[in-house]
mmCIF file of C-alpha atoms in Angstrom:
data_model
loop_
_atom_site.group_PDB
_atom_site.id
_atom_site.type_symbol
_atom_site.label_atom_id
_atom_site.label_comp_id
_atom_site.label_asym_id
_atom_site.label_seq_id
_atom_site.Cartn_x
_atom_site.Cartn_y
_atom_site.Cartn_z
ATOM 1 C CA MET A 1030 -12.259 -2.077 -8.546
ATOM 2 C CA ARG A 1031 -10.918 1.201 -9.863
ATOM 3 C CA HIS A 1032 -9.375 4.063 -7.951
ATOM 4 C CA PHE A 1033 -11.676 7.099 -7.649
ATOM 5 C CA ARG A 1034 -14.694 5.060 -8.741
ATOM 6 C CA SER A 1035 -16.804 6.953 -6.186
ATOM 7 C CA LEU A 1036 -16.394 10.219 -8.130
ATOM 8 C CA SER A 1037 -19.010 11.222 -10.674
ATOM 9 C CA PRO A 1038 -18.280 11.245 -14.434
ATOM 10 C CA ALA A 1039 -18.311 15.054 -14.328
ATOM 11 C CA GLN A 1040 -15.692 15.062 -11.559
ATOM 12 C CA THR A 1041 -13.399 12.528 -13.220
ATOM 13 C CA GLY A 1042 -13.764 14.357 -16.533
ATOM 14 C CA ALA A 1043 -12.567 17.584 -14.920
ATOM 15 C CA LEU A 1044 -9.837 16.048 -12.746
ATOM 16 C CA PHE A 1045 -8.234 13.418 -14.969
ATOM 17 C CA TYR A 1046 -6.286 13.547 -18.197
ATOM 18 C CA ARG A 1047 -6.276 9.753 -18.112
ATOM 19 C CA LEU A 1048 -8.415 7.581 -15.836
ATOM 20 C CA PRO A 1049 -7.060 4.703 -13.730
ATOM 21 C CA VAL A 1050 -7.550 1.216 -15.134
ATOM 22 C CA GLU A 1051 -9.702 -1.455 -13.505
ATOM 23 C CA LEU A 1052 -7.963 -3.611 -10.890
ATOM 24 C CA THR A 1053 -8.988 -7.161 -10.017
ATOM 25 C CA ALA A 1054 -7.289 -10.157 -8.447
ATOM 26 C CA HIS A 1055 -6.714 -11.312 -12.044
ATOM 27 C CA SER A 1056 -4.721 -8.201 -13.036
ATOM 28 C CA ALA A 1057 -1.005 -8.458 -13.725
ATOM 29 C CA PRO A 1058 0.773 -8.765 -10.350
ATOM 30 C CA GLU A 1059 3.107 -5.846 -11.086
ATOM 31 C CA LEU A 1060 0.059 -3.603 -11.640
ATOM 32 C CA LEU A 1061 -1.693 -4.904 -8.525
ATOM 33 C CA ALA A 1062 1.393 -4.301 -6.397
ATOM 34 C CA VAL A 1063 1.615 -0.683 -7.513
ATOM 35 C CA GLY A 1064 -2.144 -0.135 -7.336
ATOM 36 C CA LEU A 1065 -2.813 -1.317 -3.766
ATOM 37 C CA GLY A 1066 -2.799 2.286 -2.594
ATOM 38 C CA GLY A 1067 -3.793 2.860 1.019
ATOM 39 C CA THR A 1068 -4.157 -0.690 2.340
ATOM 40 C CA LEU A 1069 -6.608 -0.478 5.229
ATOM 41 C CA TYR A 1070 -6.047 -2.840 8.174
ATOM 42 C CA THR A 1071 -9.166 -4.016 10.005
ATOM 43 C CA PRO A 1072 -8.999 -6.095 13.222
ATOM 44 C CA ALA A 1073 -10.551 -9.464 12.433
ATOM 45 C CA ASN A 1074 -12.489 -9.509 15.712
ATOM 46 C CA ARG A 1075 -14.810 -6.702 14.596
ATOM 47 C CA PRO A 1076 -18.451 -7.799 14.868
ATOM 48 C CA ASN A 1077 -19.476 -7.222 11.239
ATOM 49 C CA LEU A 1078 -16.583 -7.639 8.835
ATOM 50 C CA VAL A 1079 -18.869 -7.920 5.812
ATOM 51 C CA LYS A 1080 -20.409 -4.545 6.514
ATOM 52 C CA ASP A 1081 -16.949 -3.051 7.117
ATOM 53 C CA VAL A 1082 -15.602 -4.321 3.789
ATOM 54 C CA LEU A 1083 -18.586 -3.102 1.774
ATOM 55 C CA ARG A 1084 -18.642 0.285 3.481
ATOM 56 C CA GLN A 1085 -14.947 0.901 2.872
ATOM 57 C CA ARG A 1086 -15.329 -0.254 -0.735
ATOM 58 C CA ASP A 1087 -17.991 2.404 -1.232
ATOM 59 C CA PHE A 1088 -15.694 5.032 0.306
ATOM 60 C CA GLY A 1089 -12.971 4.254 -2.256
ATOM 61 C CA CYS A 1090 -10.797 1.687 -0.471
ATOM 62 C CA VAL A 1091 -9.182 -0.670 -3.000
ATOM 63 C CA SER A 1092 -7.228 -3.011 -0.688
ATOM 64 C CA MET A 1093 -7.979 -4.276 2.819
ATOM 65 C CA VAL A 1094 -6.361 -6.610 5.326
ATOM 66 C CA LEU A 1095 -8.397 -8.605 7.836
ATOM 67 C CA CYS A 1096 -5.872 -8.840 10.650
ATOM 68 C CA LEU A 1097 -5.524 -11.885 12.902
ATOM 69 C CA GLU A 1098 -2.199 -10.811 14.374
ATOM 70 C CA ASP A 1099 -1.145 -7.881 16.591
ATOM 71 C CA SER A 1100 -4.383 -5.902 16.271
ATOM 72 C CA ILE A 1101 -6.388 -8.480 18.287
ATOM 73 C CA PRO A 1102 -5.826 -10.009 21.747
ATOM 74 C CA ASP A 1103 -4.548 -13.578 21.909
ATOM 75 C CA GLY A 1104 -7.786 -14.688 23.514
ATOM 76 C CA ASP A 1105 -9.829 -13.512 20.522
ATOM 77 C CA VAL A 1106 -7.920 -15.462 17.869
ATOM 78 C CA LEU A 1107 -10.226 -18.464 17.524
ATOM 79 C CA SER A 1108 -13.417 -16.408 17.349
ATOM 80 C CA ALA A 1109 -11.744 -13.958 14.969
ATOM 81 C CA GLU A 1110 -10.791 -16.828 12.661
ATOM 82 C CA GLU A 1111 -14.436 -17.902 12.578
ATOM 83 C CA GLY A 1112 -15.417 -14.326 11.815
ATOM 84 C CA VAL A 1113 -12.997 -14.140 8.894
ATOM 85 C CA ILE A 1114 -14.172 -17.443 7.431
ATOM 86 C CA SER A 1115 -17.817 -16.435 7.799
ATOM 87 C CA ALA A 1116 -17.152 -13.044 6.198
ATOM 88 C CA LEU A 1117 -15.308 -14.566 3.235
ATOM 89 C CA SER A 1118 -18.160 -17.020 2.689
ATOM 90 C CA THR A 1119 -20.782 -14.268 2.785
ATOM 91 C CA LEU A 1120 -18.815 -11.975 0.497
ATOM 92 C CA ALA A 1121 -18.228 -14.792 -1.984
ATOM 93 C CA SER A 1122 -21.949 -15.575 -2.074
ATOM 94 C CA ARG A 1123 -22.880 -11.967 -2.886
ATOM 95 C CA GLY A 1124 -20.913 -11.865 -6.146
ATOM 96 C CA GLU A 1125 -20.184 -8.136 -5.780
ATOM 97 C CA SER A 1126 -17.159 -6.075 -6.697
ATOM 98 C CA LEU A 1127 -14.850 -6.066 -3.674
ATOM 99 C CA PRO A 1128 -11.589 -4.517 -2.565
ATOM 100 C CA LEU A 1129 -8.493 -6.669 -2.925
ATOM 101 C CA LEU A 1130 -8.730 -8.685 0.303
ATOM 102 C CA PHE A 1131 -5.918 -10.179 2.358
ATOM 103 C CA VAL A 1132 -5.776 -12.004 5.679
ATOM 104 C CA ARG A 1133 -2.890 -11.259 8.018
ATOM 105 C CA VAL A 1134 -2.030 -14.471 9.813
ATOM 106 C CA ARG A 1135 0.185 -15.369 12.761
ATOM 107 C CA THR A 1136 1.642 -18.735 11.740
ATOM 108 C CA PRO A 1137 1.912 -21.030 8.709
ATOM 109 C CA GLU A 1138 -0.439 -23.438 10.465
ATOM 110 C CA GLN A 1139 -3.067 -20.737 10.878
ATOM 111 C CA MET A 1140 -2.775 -19.766 7.204
ATOM 112 C CA LEU A 1141 -3.375 -23.380 6.165
ATOM 113 C CA SER A 1142 -6.298 -23.740 8.550
ATOM 114 C CA VAL A 1143 -8.031 -20.534 7.425
ATOM 115 C CA ALA A 1144 -7.626 -21.380 3.735
ATOM 116 C CA ARG A 1145 -8.888 -24.938 4.172
ATOM 117 C CA ARG A 1146 -11.883 -23.905 6.244
ATOM 118 C CA ALA A 1147 -12.758 -21.070 3.844
ATOM 119 C CA GLY A 1148 -12.574 -23.480 0.896
ATOM 120 C CA ALA A 1149 -14.212 -22.065 -2.235
ATOM 121 C CA ALA A 1150 -14.681 -18.710 -0.493
ATOM 122 C CA THR A 1151 -10.952 -18.070 -0.990
ATOM 123 C CA GLU A 1152 -12.006 -16.852 -4.442
ATOM 124 C CA VAL A 1153 -12.576 -13.417 -2.852
ATOM 125 C CA LEU A 1154 -9.051 -13.399 -1.375
ATOM 126 C CA THR A 1155 -6.050 -11.917 -3.151
ATOM 127 C CA GLY A 1156 -3.669 -13.439 -0.627
ATOM 128 C CA PHE A 1157 -2.122 -13.341 2.838
ATOM 129 C CA VAL A 1158 0.026 -10.891 4.794
ATOM 130 C CA ILE A 1159 2.951 -12.508 6.625
ATOM 131 C CA PRO A 1160 4.332 -10.825 9.777
ATOM 132 C CA LYS A 1161 7.950 -10.710 10.982
ATOM 133 C CA PHE A 1162 9.241 -12.247 7.775
ATOM 134 C CA ASP A 1163 12.894 -13.225 7.646
ATOM 135 C CA ASN A 1164 14.923 -16.185 6.407
ATOM 136 C CA GLU A 1165 17.021 -16.697 9.527
ATOM 137 C CA SER A 1166 14.771 -19.026 11.534
ATOM 138 C CA GLY A 1167 13.114 -20.954 8.729
ATOM 139 C CA VAL A 1168 9.688 -19.458 9.474
ATOM 140 C CA ALA A 1169 9.620 -17.541 6.184
ATOM 141 C CA ALA A 1170 10.222 -20.713 4.213
ATOM 142 C CA ALA A 1171 7.508 -22.432 6.263
ATOM 143 C CA PHE A 1172 5.009 -19.738 5.246
ATOM 144 C CA LEU A 1173 5.909 -20.249 1.609
ATOM 145 C CA ASP A 1174 5.565 -24.010 1.997
ATOM 146 C CA ALA A 1175 2.089 -23.466 3.467
ATOM 147 C CA LEU A 1176 1.182 -21.209 0.558
ATOM 148 C CA HIS A 1177 2.312 -23.850 -1.921
ATOM 149 C CA ILE A 1178 0.168 -26.463 -0.171
ATOM 150 C CA ILE A 1179 -2.840 -24.121 -0.372
ATOM 151 C CA GLN A 1180 -2.189 -23.435 -4.039
ATOM 152 C CA ALA A 1181 -1.901 -27.153 -4.796
ATOM 153 C CA GLU A 1182 -5.084 -28.008 -2.886
ATOM 154 C CA LEU A 1183 -6.954 -25.267 -4.743
ATOM 155 C CA GLY A 1184 -5.469 -26.250 -8.087
ATOM 156 C CA LEU A 1185 -3.416 -23.052 -8.349
ATOM 157 C CA ASP A 1186 0.072 -24.512 -8.322
ATOM 158 C CA GLY A 1187 0.520 -24.380 -12.104
ATOM 159 C CA ASP A 1188 0.319 -21.504 -14.571
ATOM 160 C CA SER A 1189 -3.382 -22.162 -15.161
ATOM 161 C CA PRO A 1190 -5.903 -22.765 -12.358
ATOM 162 C CA GLY A 1191 -7.567 -26.132 -12.150
ATOM 163 C CA ALA A 1192 -11.178 -26.689 -13.125
ATOM 164 C CA GLY A 1193 -13.619 -25.339 -10.566
ATOM 165 C CA ALA A 1194 -10.882 -23.558 -8.634
ATOM 166 C CA PRO A 1195 -10.538 -19.810 -7.995
ATOM 167 C CA ARG A 1196 -9.302 -18.169 -11.148
ATOM 168 C CA HIS A 1197 -6.336 -16.324 -9.717
ATOM 169 C CA ARG A 1198 -3.163 -17.254 -7.897
ATOM 170 C CA LEU A 1199 -3.059 -16.464 -4.180
ATOM 171 C CA ARG A 1200 0.032 -14.473 -3.199
ATOM 172 C CA ILE A 1201 1.667 -13.209 -0.039
ATOM 173 C CA MET A 1202 2.854 -9.822 1.169
ATOM 174 C CA PRO A 1203 5.691 -10.292 3.684
ATOM 175 C CA ILE A 1204 6.209 -7.655 6.381
ATOM 176 C CA LEU A 1205 9.816 -6.856 7.236
ATOM 177 C CA GLU A 1206 9.891 -6.115 10.983
ATOM 178 C CA SER A 1207 12.018 -8.803 12.651
ATOM 179 C CA SER A 1208 15.044 -8.082 14.853
ATOM 180 C CA ALA A 1209 17.369 -9.620 12.271
ATOM 181 C CA VAL A 1210 16.309 -6.917 9.791
ATOM 182 C CA ILE A 1211 16.244 -4.118 12.362
ATOM 183 C CA HIS A 1212 19.620 -4.615 14.070
ATOM 184 C CA LEU A 1213 22.607 -3.232 12.217
ATOM 185 C CA GLU A 1214 24.951 -6.184 12.821
ATOM 186 C CA SER A 1215 22.573 -8.687 11.181
ATOM 187 C CA ARG A 1216 20.716 -6.497 8.690
ATOM 188 C CA ALA A 1217 22.792 -6.909 5.536
ATOM 189 C CA ALA A 1218 22.823 -10.707 5.757
ATOM 190 C CA ALA A 1219 19.134 -10.876 6.721
ATOM 191 C CA LEU A 1220 18.044 -8.672 3.811
ATOM 192 C CA THR A 1221 20.232 -10.573 1.373
ATOM 193 C CA ASN A 1222 18.734 -13.874 2.535
ATOM 194 C CA ILE A 1223 15.214 -12.470 2.277
ATOM 195 C CA TYR A 1224 15.877 -11.284 -1.250
ATOM 196 C CA THR A 1225 17.215 -14.701 -2.231
ATOM 197 C CA LEU A 1226 14.113 -16.415 -0.868
ATOM 198 C CA LEU A 1227 11.679 -13.952 -2.436
ATOM 199 C CA ALA A 1228 13.417 -14.037 -5.800
ATOM 200 C CA ALA A 1229 13.232 -17.840 -5.840
ATOM 201 C CA ASN A 1230 9.468 -17.585 -5.225
ATOM 202 C CA ARG A 1231 8.733 -14.469 -7.285
ATOM 203 C CA ARG A 1232 5.368 -15.706 -8.595
ATOM 204 C CA ASP A 1233 4.140 -15.954 -5.005
ATOM 205 C CA ILE A 1234 5.093 -12.422 -3.895
ATOM 206 C CA LEU A 1235 2.839 -9.456 -4.539
ATOM 207 C CA SER A 1236 4.695 -6.720 -2.650
ATOM 208 C CA VAL A 1237 6.895 -6.183 0.402
ATOM 209 C CA ARG A 1238 5.612 -4.253 3.405
ATOM 210 C CA ILE A 1239 7.542 -2.457 6.164
ATOM 211 C CA GLY A 1240 6.635 -2.820 9.849
ATOM 212 C CA ALA A 1241 7.779 0.540 11.203
ATOM 213 C CA THR A 1242 5.891 0.133 14.487
ATOM 214 C CA ASP A 1243 7.942 -2.942 15.416
ATOM 215 C CA MET A 1244 11.092 -1.185 14.189
ATOM 216 C CA SER A 1245 10.435 1.772 16.473
ATOM 217 C CA SER A 1246 9.556 -0.566 19.334
ATOM 218 C CA ALA A 1247 12.932 -2.291 19.032
ATOM 219 C CA PHE A 1248 14.515 0.992 20.150
ATOM 220 C CA GLY A 1249 11.824 1.928 22.669
ATOM 221 C CA LEU A 1250 10.589 4.715 20.384
ATOM 222 C CA ARG A 1251 7.266 5.983 19.084
ATOM 223 C CA ARG A 1252 7.056 8.963 16.771
ATOM 224 C CA SER A 1253 4.706 11.844 17.529
ATOM 225 C CA ARG A 1254 2.103 13.254 15.152
ATOM 226 C CA ASP A 1255 4.565 16.067 14.285
ATOM 227 C CA LEU A 1256 7.252 13.737 12.930
ATOM 228 C CA THR A 1257 7.418 11.480 9.906
ATOM 229 C CA ILE A 1258 9.063 8.082 10.123
ATOM 230 C CA TYR A 1259 11.984 9.586 8.188
ATOM 231 C CA ASP A 1260 12.677 11.908 11.145
ATOM 232 C CA VAL A 1261 13.368 8.818 13.296
ATOM 233 C CA ASN A 1262 16.881 8.191 12.051
ATOM 234 C CA VAL A 1263 17.390 4.614 13.206
ATOM 235 C CA VAL A 1264 14.169 3.520 11.487
ATOM 236 C CA ALA A 1265 14.826 5.617 8.383
ATOM 237 C CA GLY A 1266 18.164 3.821 8.058
ATOM 238 C CA VAL A 1267 16.434 0.430 8.049
ATOM 239 C CA ILE A 1268 13.954 1.614 5.399
ATOM 240 C CA GLY A 1269 16.792 2.882 3.221
ATOM 241 C CA ASP A 1270 18.581 -0.455 3.434
ATOM 242 C CA ILE A 1271 15.386 -2.369 2.609
ATOM 243 C CA VAL A 1272 14.909 -0.286 -0.548
ATOM 244 C CA ASN A 1273 18.594 -0.693 -1.403
ATOM 245 C CA VAL A 1274 18.466 -4.493 -1.301
ATOM 246 C CA LEU A 1275 14.859 -5.296 -2.265
ATOM 247 C CA GLY A 1276 13.675 -2.302 -4.276
ATOM 248 C CA ARG A 1277 16.167 -2.024 -7.113
ATOM 249 C CA PRO A 1278 14.602 -1.579 -10.573
ATOM 250 C CA ASP A 1279 16.331 -4.650 -11.971
ATOM 251 C CA GLY A 1280 14.844 -7.644 -10.184
ATOM 252 C CA GLY A 1281 13.445 -5.850 -7.143
ATOM 253 C CA PHE A 1282 9.996 -5.754 -5.611
ATOM 254 C CA VAL A 1283 7.379 -3.098 -4.970
ATOM 255 C CA ILE A 1284 7.759 -1.914 -1.364
ATOM 256 C CA SER A 1285 4.934 -0.111 0.418
ATOM 257 C CA GLY A 1286 5.197 2.734 2.896
ATOM 258 C CA PRO A 1287 4.945 2.019 6.650
ATOM 259 C CA VAL A 1288 1.848 2.638 8.734
ATOM 260 C CA TRP A 1289 0.772 6.053 9.991
ATOM 261 C CA GLU A 1290 -0.735 5.460 13.418
ATOM 262 C CA HIS A 1291 -2.285 8.828 14.364
ATOM 263 C CA TYR A 1292 -5.867 9.804 13.662
ATOM 264 C CA SER A 1293 -7.226 12.128 16.361
ATOM 265 C CA ASN A 1294 -6.408 15.658 17.386
ATOM 266 C CA THR A 1295 -3.734 16.121 20.044
ATOM 267 C CA GLU A 1296 -1.586 18.988 21.236
ATOM 268 C CA ARG A 1297 0.981 20.156 18.698
ATOM 269 C CA VAL A 1298 4.626 20.800 19.424
ATOM 270 C CA LEU A 1299 5.783 21.738 15.907
ATOM 271 C CA ARG A 1300 3.970 23.990 13.476
ATOM 272 C CA PRO A 1301 1.851 22.458 10.691
ATOM 273 C CA GLN A 1302 3.758 21.023 7.732
ATOM 274 C CA LEU A 1303 1.122 21.853 5.120
ATOM 275 C CA ARG A 1304 1.860 25.008 3.139
ATOM 276 C CA THR A 1305 -1.029 27.411 2.551
ATOM 277 C CA THR A 1306 -0.005 28.093 -1.067
ATOM 278 C CA PRO A 1307 -1.682 25.067 -2.744
ATOM 279 C CA PHE A 1308 -4.931 25.872 -0.906
ATOM 280 C CA ALA A 1309 -5.710 29.029 -2.853
ATOM 281 C CA ARG A 1310 -9.523 29.176 -2.915
ATOM 282 C CA PRO A 1311 -11.572 29.949 0.230
ATOM 283 C CA GLU A 1312 -13.152 26.476 0.238
ATOM 284 C CA GLU A 1313 -9.663 24.946 0.029
ATOM 285 C CA GLN A 1314 -8.614 26.804 3.167
ATOM 286 C CA GLU A 1315 -11.434 25.010 4.958
ATOM 287 C CA LEU A 1316 -10.111 21.691 3.611
ATOM 288 C CA ARG A 1317 -6.624 22.579 4.864
ATOM 289 C CA GLN A 1318 -8.008 23.239 8.335
ATOM 290 C CA ARG A 1319 -9.841 19.896 8.341
ATOM 291 C CA ILE A 1320 -6.636 18.102 7.344
ATOM 292 C CA MET A 1321 -4.596 19.707 10.130
ATOM 293 C CA THR A 1322 -7.286 19.177 12.770
ATOM 294 C CA ALA A 1323 -7.411 15.476 11.910
ATOM 295 C CA ASN A 1324 -3.617 15.061 12.260
ATOM 296 C CA LEU A 1325 -3.205 14.519 8.512
ATOM 297 C CA ASP A 1326 -0.728 17.217 7.464
ATOM 298 C CA THR A 1327 2.318 15.241 8.633
ATOM 299 C CA LEU A 1328 0.866 12.146 6.975
ATOM 300 C CA ILE A 1329 0.826 14.046 3.670
ATOM 301 C CA ARG A 1330 4.478 14.914 4.208
ATOM 302 C CA GLU A 1331 5.296 11.283 5.004
ATOM 303 C CA ILE A 1332 3.542 10.045 1.846
ATOM 304 C CA GLU A 1333 5.594 12.517 -0.201
ATOM 305 C CA LEU A 1334 8.750 11.157 1.418
ATOM 306 C CA ASP A 1335 7.610 7.567 0.812
ATOM 307 C CA LEU A 1336 7.366 8.315 -2.911
ATOM 308 C CA ALA A 1337 10.696 10.151 -2.921
ATOM 309 C CA ASN A 1338 12.346 7.117 -1.289
ATOM 310 C CA GLY A 1339 10.926 4.568 -3.728
ATOM 311 C CA LEU A 1340 7.921 3.327 -1.710
ATOM 312 C CA LEU A 1341 4.474 2.956 -3.286
ATOM 313 C CA GLY A 1342 1.220 2.732 -1.359
ATOM 314 C CA LYS A 1343 0.919 2.692 2.421
ATOM 315 C CA THR A 1344 -0.430 0.711 5.321
ATOM 316 C CA VAL A 1345 -3.261 2.689 6.965
ATOM 317 C CA ILE A 1346 -5.347 2.081 10.062
ATOM 318 C CA HIS A 1347 -8.086 4.678 9.578
ATOM 319 C CA PRO A 1348 -10.419 5.197 6.597
ATOM 320 C CA THR A 1349 -9.646 8.937 6.420
ATOM 321 C CA HIS A 1350 -6.072 8.116 5.421
ATOM 322 C CA VAL A 1351 -7.027 6.235 2.260
ATOM 323 C CA ALA A 1352 -8.054 9.280 0.205
ATOM 324 C CA LEU A 1353 -4.769 11.045 1.015
ATOM 325 C CA VAL A 1354 -2.652 8.115 -0.177
ATOM 326 C CA HIS A 1355 -4.647 7.845 -3.392
ATOM 327 C CA ALA A 1356 -4.676 11.565 -4.187
ATOM 328 C CA LEU A 1357 -0.913 11.815 -3.741
ATOM 329 C CA SER A 1358 -0.365 8.686 -5.859
ATOM 330 C CA VAL A 1359 -1.988 10.155 -8.974
ATOM 331 C CA VAL A 1360 0.623 10.971 -11.621
ATOM 332 C CA SER A 1361 0.666 14.642 -12.541
ATOM 333 C CA HIS A 1362 0.254 15.687 -16.161
ATOM 334 C CA GLU A 1363 3.829 17.017 -16.137
ATOM 335 C CA GLU A 1364 5.255 13.750 -14.743
ATOM 336 C CA TYR A 1365 3.293 11.743 -17.301
ATOM 337 C CA LEU A 1366 4.570 13.706 -20.288
ATOM 338 C CA ASP A 1367 8.131 13.432 -18.944
ATOM 339 C CA ALA A 1368 7.752 9.667 -18.495
ATOM 340 C CA LEU A 1369 6.372 9.207 -22.012
ATOM 341 C CA ALA A 1370 9.164 11.269 -23.540
ATOM 342 C CA ILE A 1371 11.838 9.305 -21.678
ATOM 343 C CA ALA A 1372 10.296 5.878 -22.320
ATOM 344 C CA ASP A 1373 10.165 6.622 -26.063
ATOM 345 C CA ASN A 1374 13.915 7.372 -26.188
ATOM 346 C CA VAL A 1375 15.678 4.238 -24.999
ATOM 347 C CA ASN A 1376 18.800 5.051 -27.049
ATOM 348 C CA GLY A 1377 19.863 7.799 -24.704
ATOM 349 C CA GLY A 1378 20.537 11.485 -24.967
ATOM 350 C CA ALA A 1379 19.070 14.440 -23.140
ATOM 351 C CA ALA A 1380 16.389 16.981 -23.945
ATOM 352 C CA ALA A 1381 14.327 19.679 -22.349
ATOM 353 C CA SER A 1382 11.184 18.360 -20.707
ATOM 354 C CA PRO A 1383 7.802 18.838 -22.439
ATOM 355 C CA TYR A 1384 6.973 21.532 -19.847
ATOM 356 C CA GLY A 1385 10.305 23.229 -20.591
ATOM 357 C CA ASN A 1386 11.370 23.404 -16.950
ATOM 358 C CA LYS A 1387 13.883 20.579 -16.504
ATOM 359 C CA MET A 1388 16.354 18.357 -18.341
ATOM 360 C CA ASN A 1389 15.285 14.780 -19.088
ATOM 361 C CA GLU A 1390 18.177 12.334 -19.416
ATOM 362 C CA MET A 1391 16.885 9.334 -21.318
ATOM 363 C CA LYS A 1392 19.020 6.490 -19.971
ATOM 364 C CA PRO A 1393 19.376 7.501 -16.290
ATOM 365 C CA HIS A 1394 15.633 8.187 -16.001
ATOM 366 C CA GLN A 1395 14.375 5.050 -17.776
ATOM 367 C CA ALA A 1396 13.564 3.110 -14.598
ATOM 368 C CA TRP A 1397 11.758 6.131 -13.154
ATOM 369 C CA ALA A 1398 9.763 6.528 -16.364
ATOM 370 C CA GLN A 1399 8.646 2.891 -16.413
ATOM 371 C CA ARG A 1400 7.572 3.019 -12.766
ATOM 372 C CA THR A 1401 5.724 6.278 -13.356
ATOM 373 C CA LEU A 1402 3.810 4.859 -16.327
ATOM 374 C CA LEU A 1403 2.788 1.842 -14.245
ATOM 375 C CA ARG A 1404 1.579 4.165 -11.487
ATOM 376 C CA ALA A 1405 -0.338 6.124 -14.137
ATOM 377 C CA ASP A 1406 -2.149 2.921 -15.093
ATOM 378 C CA ALA A 1407 -3.092 2.260 -11.481
ATOM 379 C CA PHE A 1408 -3.986 5.762 -10.275
ATOM 380 C CA GLY A 1409 -4.523 7.761 -13.428
ATOM 381 C CA VAL A 1410 -3.036 11.035 -14.666
ATOM 382 C CA SER A 1411 -4.354 14.377 -13.452
ATOM 383 C CA ALA A 1412 -5.516 16.955 -15.943
ATOM 384 C CA PRO A 1413 -3.249 19.961 -16.581
ATOM 385 C CA ASN A 1414 -3.341 22.448 -13.691
ATOM 386 C CA VAL A 1415 -5.101 19.945 -11.405
ATOM 387 C CA THR A 1416 -3.269 19.544 -8.080
ATOM 388 C CA PHE A 1417 -3.475 17.029 -5.263
ATOM 389 C CA VAL A 1418 -5.628 19.586 -3.456
ATOM 390 C CA ASP A 1419 -8.286 19.305 -6.178
ATOM 391 C CA LEU A 1420 -8.178 15.505 -5.936
ATOM 392 C CA LEU A 1421 -8.347 15.629 -2.137
ATOM 393 C CA GLU A 1422 -11.240 18.044 -2.166
ATOM 394 C CA ALA A 1423 -13.251 15.757 -4.431
ATOM 395 C CA SER A 1424 -12.307 12.583 -2.540
ATOM 396 C CA MET A 1425 -12.925 13.958 0.963
ATOM 397 C CA ALA A 1426 -16.157 15.822 0.201
#
């Protein structure tokens, strides 16, 4: 898979200074973690998961989660498991290019059962998503133990896969959403314990995800379409602490942005958050109206704030959200030249930026530069004078 693969050569030639690289389950984990983009959650009880996966692939989705947890009723779990296993088997038999696929499970026992029943079809899986992950009750360690059993049974417990086994290591993406992480009195210890556990199992961790819906629920809150998650102060505080403990450049993990849960038009209380200035041409004004009508202008603002707060990618629950996450993840030509200039000067100093509009300090900005260059690999670099509006217009056409 490659981001923006649905665009024509003429479009990518006009929009990109540098194209995104190809992403597969065999890619370096640090690149995969950054390149997940808008990870689309699909309830595992949907009647035709194979069709859903292939359709979203064709629309540009690069990562998907087949969810066996909160998105389906308890009574549907067994039939949904069968649906997941059947879908994995069918997708494996087709031999087609697929999004990076994950299964969100409820328990370690369910993860073991699904993997064992899927057998060789796990070759189309990138890994599992683990809900309510913390190290206080021992459940987190139990999930990792289950993963290690799966890896051993598939011949993936060493550095090289065993003969006849899937050729990539299955990994997990833990979701931080438990009360121990949410509540102030236990948060510091819980996050420190989570970091210790994840660091000890680094090869098994792809990225860390944030469960903002459960965080809001812990306080009896739900944000409206007019507010970003950063406007909900108690939740924003948790996110900041998660980045502080788990997202540091030296030894940290990639952390993805929390879910945006709105997707249909409702009455507005606050005015739109999308400036008219970037939408200069008449056809772009029409795109701006479509974005606001579909409740997407505040999502754009939230994605911008995700990036500003050190989060990469986002959990999404509607296909229309994917293109927004990807367009806003592309590295601008100006950012790319800054990152190259900084990365090439590890000995320090300061200099005017290549665009001549800011000061680049070589040592303080090194971590930013390295992260930006990795994001450039995953999402590409826009051509000079190309804005996110141009990328959105092409992606949402």
